[in-house]
């Protein structure tokens, strides 16, 4: 009987510690880890799509600078808009990945009290060269995510 009472007491005392929410610092670390994972998975998706396409023309893209969560969120919003073009329907999985990534970065920025700009509008112009647009968009996203992974420390600052 004493053993049962002791077990009941231990379970009642230990339960609040076991069911508490993670600390803010731990939540931020988990979110950063998730962002990095999504970026890596998206790069795998890009490589998979590239194997299905003919050899791409050489294209140079100007890359965004990665300075902190506010800019990263904005840049990912712009890339998400570009991926929603009718010419990039082949990239629907990558668009979903980038959209998810942008949402997590925005959420992390809000958690860290960073200023967040409104999401960029989804203006996509008519493109006379849809194949070129597809390659260019794919290259932009790939370069941005590679740069983000190299500068993942910027996910800790506004």
Short mmCIF file of C-alpha atoms in Angstrom, two decimals:
data_model
loop_
_atom_site.label_atom_id
_atom_site.label_comp_id
_atom_site.label_asym_id
_atom_site.label_seq_id
_atom_site.Cartn_x
_atom_site.Cartn_y
_atom_site.Cartn_z
CA UNK A 1 0.00 0.00 0.00
CA UNK A 2 2.84 2.37 0.82
CA UNK A 3 4.41 1.66 -2.56
CA UNK A 4 1.18 2.59 -4.36
CA UNK A 5 0.91 5.83 -2.40
CA UNK A 6 4.55 6.63 -3.13
CA UNK A 7 4.05 6.00 -6.85
CA UNK A 8 0.92 8.14 -6.87
CA UNK A 9 2.75 10.94 -5.07
CA UNK A 10 5.72 10.79 -7.46
CA UNK A 11 3.45 10.80 -10.52
CA UNK A 12 1.51 13.81 -9.24
CA UNK A 13 4.64 15.77 -8.38
CA UNK A 14 6.47 14.87 -11.59
CA UNK A 15 3.48 15.33 -13.93
CA UNK A 16 3.48 19.15 -14.04
CA UNK A 17 7.15 19.16 -15.06
CA UNK A 18 6.54 16.58 -17.75
CA UNK A 19 3.59 18.34 -19.32
CA UNK A 20 4.90 21.91 -19.31
CA UNK A 21 5.38 23.74 -22.58
CA UNK A 22 8.93 24.05 -23.90
CA UNK A 23 10.82 27.17 -22.91
CA UNK A 24 10.94 30.02 -25.43
CA UNK A 25 14.63 29.36 -26.16
CA UNK A 26 13.98 25.69 -26.83
CA UNK A 27 11.01 26.56 -29.05
CA UNK A 28 13.19 28.97 -31.06
CA UNK A 29 15.92 26.32 -31.47
CA UNK A 30 13.32 23.78 -32.64
CA UNK A 31 11.86 26.24 -35.15
CA UNK A 32 15.30 27.11 -36.54
CA UNK A 33 16.05 23.38 -36.84
CA UNK A 34 12.75 22.89 -38.73
CA UNK A 35 13.52 25.81 -41.06
CA UNK A 36 16.93 24.35 -41.88
CA UNK A 37 15.38 20.92 -42.52
CA UNK A 38 12.73 22.35 -44.86
CA UNK A 39 15.40 24.30 -46.77
CA UNK A 40 17.49 21.13 -47.18
CA UNK A 41 14.46 19.09 -48.29
CA UNK A 42 13.49 21.80 -50.78
CA UNK A 43 16.97 21.66 -52.31
CA UNK A 44 16.51 17.90 -52.75
CA UNK A 45 13.16 18.59 -54.47
CA UNK A 46 14.86 21.12 -56.76
CA UNK A 47 17.53 18.59 -57.74
CA UNK A 48 14.80 16.02 -58.43
CA UNK A 49 12.91 18.45 -60.69
CA UNK A 50 16.13 19.37 -62.52
CA UNK A 51 16.64 15.69 -63.46
CA UNK A 52 13.27 15.75 -65.25
CA UNK A 53 14.05 18.87 -67.25
CA UNK A 54 16.30 19.23 -70.28
CA UNK A 55 19.73 20.71 -69.65
CA UNK A 56 19.11 24.26 -68.49
CA UNK A 57 20.57 27.28 -70.20
CA UNK A 58 23.23 29.14 -68.24
CA UNK A 59 21.50 31.77 -66.19
CA UNK A 60 22.89 34.25 -63.76
CA UNK A 61 20.61 35.44 -61.03
CA UNK A 62 21.08 38.27 -58.63
CA UNK A 63 20.83 36.92 -55.16
CA UNK A 64 19.17 38.56 -52.21
CA UNK A 65 21.32 39.39 -49.21
CA UNK A 66 20.52 37.49 -46.05
CA UNK A 67 20.61 39.81 -43.07
CA UNK A 68 18.00 38.58 -40.60
CA UNK A 69 14.51 37.21 -40.09
CA UNK A 70 12.70 40.32 -41.36
CA UNK A 71 14.52 40.23 -44.71
CA UNK A 72 14.42 36.45 -45.01
CA UNK A 73 10.65 36.45 -44.52
CA UNK A 74 10.24 39.15 -47.18
CA UNK A 75 12.55 37.39 -49.66
CA UNK A 76 10.80 34.05 -49.21
CA UNK A 77 7.47 35.81 -49.78
CA UNK A 78 8.77 37.19 -53.08
CA UNK A 79 10.07 33.76 -54.15
CA UNK A 80 6.76 32.16 -53.13
CA UNK A 81 4.89 34.66 -55.31
CA UNK A 82 7.17 33.93 -58.24
CA UNK A 83 6.63 30.20 -57.80
CA UNK A 84 2.86 30.73 -58.06
CA UNK A 85 3.17 31.79 -61.69
CA UNK A 86 1.20 29.67 -64.17
CA UNK A 87 4.51 28.96 -65.90
CA UNK A 88 5.90 27.22 -62.82
CA UNK A 89 3.12 24.69 -62.13
CA UNK A 90 5.74 21.95 -62.46
CA UNK A 91 7.28 23.40 -59.29
CA UNK A 92 4.17 23.02 -57.10
CA UNK A 93 5.99 20.97 -54.44
CA UNK A 94 8.80 23.50 -54.29
CA UNK A 95 6.25 26.31 -54.04
CA UNK A 96 4.58 24.50 -51.12
CA UNK A 97 7.98 24.08 -49.45
CA UNK A 98 8.89 27.76 -49.87
CA UNK A 99 5.47 28.83 -48.63
CA UNK A 100 5.86 26.63 -45.55
CA UNK A 101 9.37 27.96 -45.01
CA UNK A 102 8.16 31.56 -45.27
CA UNK A 103 5.41 30.86 -42.73
CA UNK A 104 7.85 29.36 -40.24
CA UNK A 105 10.33 32.20 -40.65
CA UNK A 106 7.50 34.74 -40.18
CA UNK A 107 6.33 32.89 -37.06
CA UNK A 108 9.88 32.77 -35.68
CA UNK A 109 10.30 36.49 -36.34
CA UNK A 110 7.09 37.23 -34.45
CA UNK A 111 8.22 35.02 -31.55
CA UNK A 112 11.46 36.98 -31.39
CA UNK A 113 9.60 40.33 -31.61
CA UNK A 114 11.18 41.22 -34.95
CA UNK A 115 9.46 43.76 -37.20
CA UNK A 116 7.59 42.02 -39.99
CA UNK A 117 6.55 43.68 -43.22
CA UNK A 118 3.27 42.78 -44.89
CA UNK A 119 3.56 39.83 -47.21
CA UNK A 120 4.57 40.93 -50.72
CA UNK A 121 1.69 41.06 -53.18
CA UNK A 122 1.42 38.20 -55.64
CA UNK A 123 2.01 40.19 -58.80
CA UNK A 124 3.34 37.99 -61.55
CA UNK A 125 3.72 39.45 -65.00
CA UNK A 126 3.16 37.79 -68.33
CA UNK A 127 6.26 35.99 -69.44
CA UNK A 128 6.91 35.48 -73.12
CA UNK A 129 9.48 32.78 -72.39
CA UNK A 130 7.92 30.32 -69.94
CA UNK A 131 10.78 27.79 -70.11
CA UNK A 132 13.34 30.46 -69.32
CA UNK A 133 11.13 31.73 -66.52
CA UNK A 134 10.92 28.22 -65.06
CA UNK A 135 14.71 27.77 -65.07
CA UNK A 136 15.33 31.25 -63.74
CA UNK A 137 12.87 30.82 -60.88
CA UNK A 138 14.26 27.41 -60.00
CA UNK A 139 17.80 28.81 -60.00
CA UNK A 140 16.78 31.79 -57.83
CA UNK A 141 15.18 29.55 -55.23
CA UNK A 142 18.11 27.13 -55.24
CA UNK A 143 20.70 29.88 -54.83
CA UNK A 144 18.70 31.59 -52.09
CA UNK A 145 18.25 28.40 -50.07
CA UNK A 146 21.91 27.47 -50.45
CA UNK A 147 22.85 30.94 -49.24
CA UNK A 148 20.36 30.67 -46.36
CA UNK A 149 21.92 27.41 -45.23
CA UNK A 150 25.39 28.96 -45.35
CA UNK A 151 24.12 31.89 -43.28
CA UNK A 152 21.81 30.00 -40.90
CA UNK A 153 23.16 32.09 -38.01
CA UNK A 154 21.05 34.95 -39.45
CA UNK A 155 17.95 33.02 -38.32
CA UNK A 156 18.81 34.15 -34.78
CA UNK A 157 18.67 37.89 -35.47
CA UNK A 158 16.00 40.28 -36.66
#
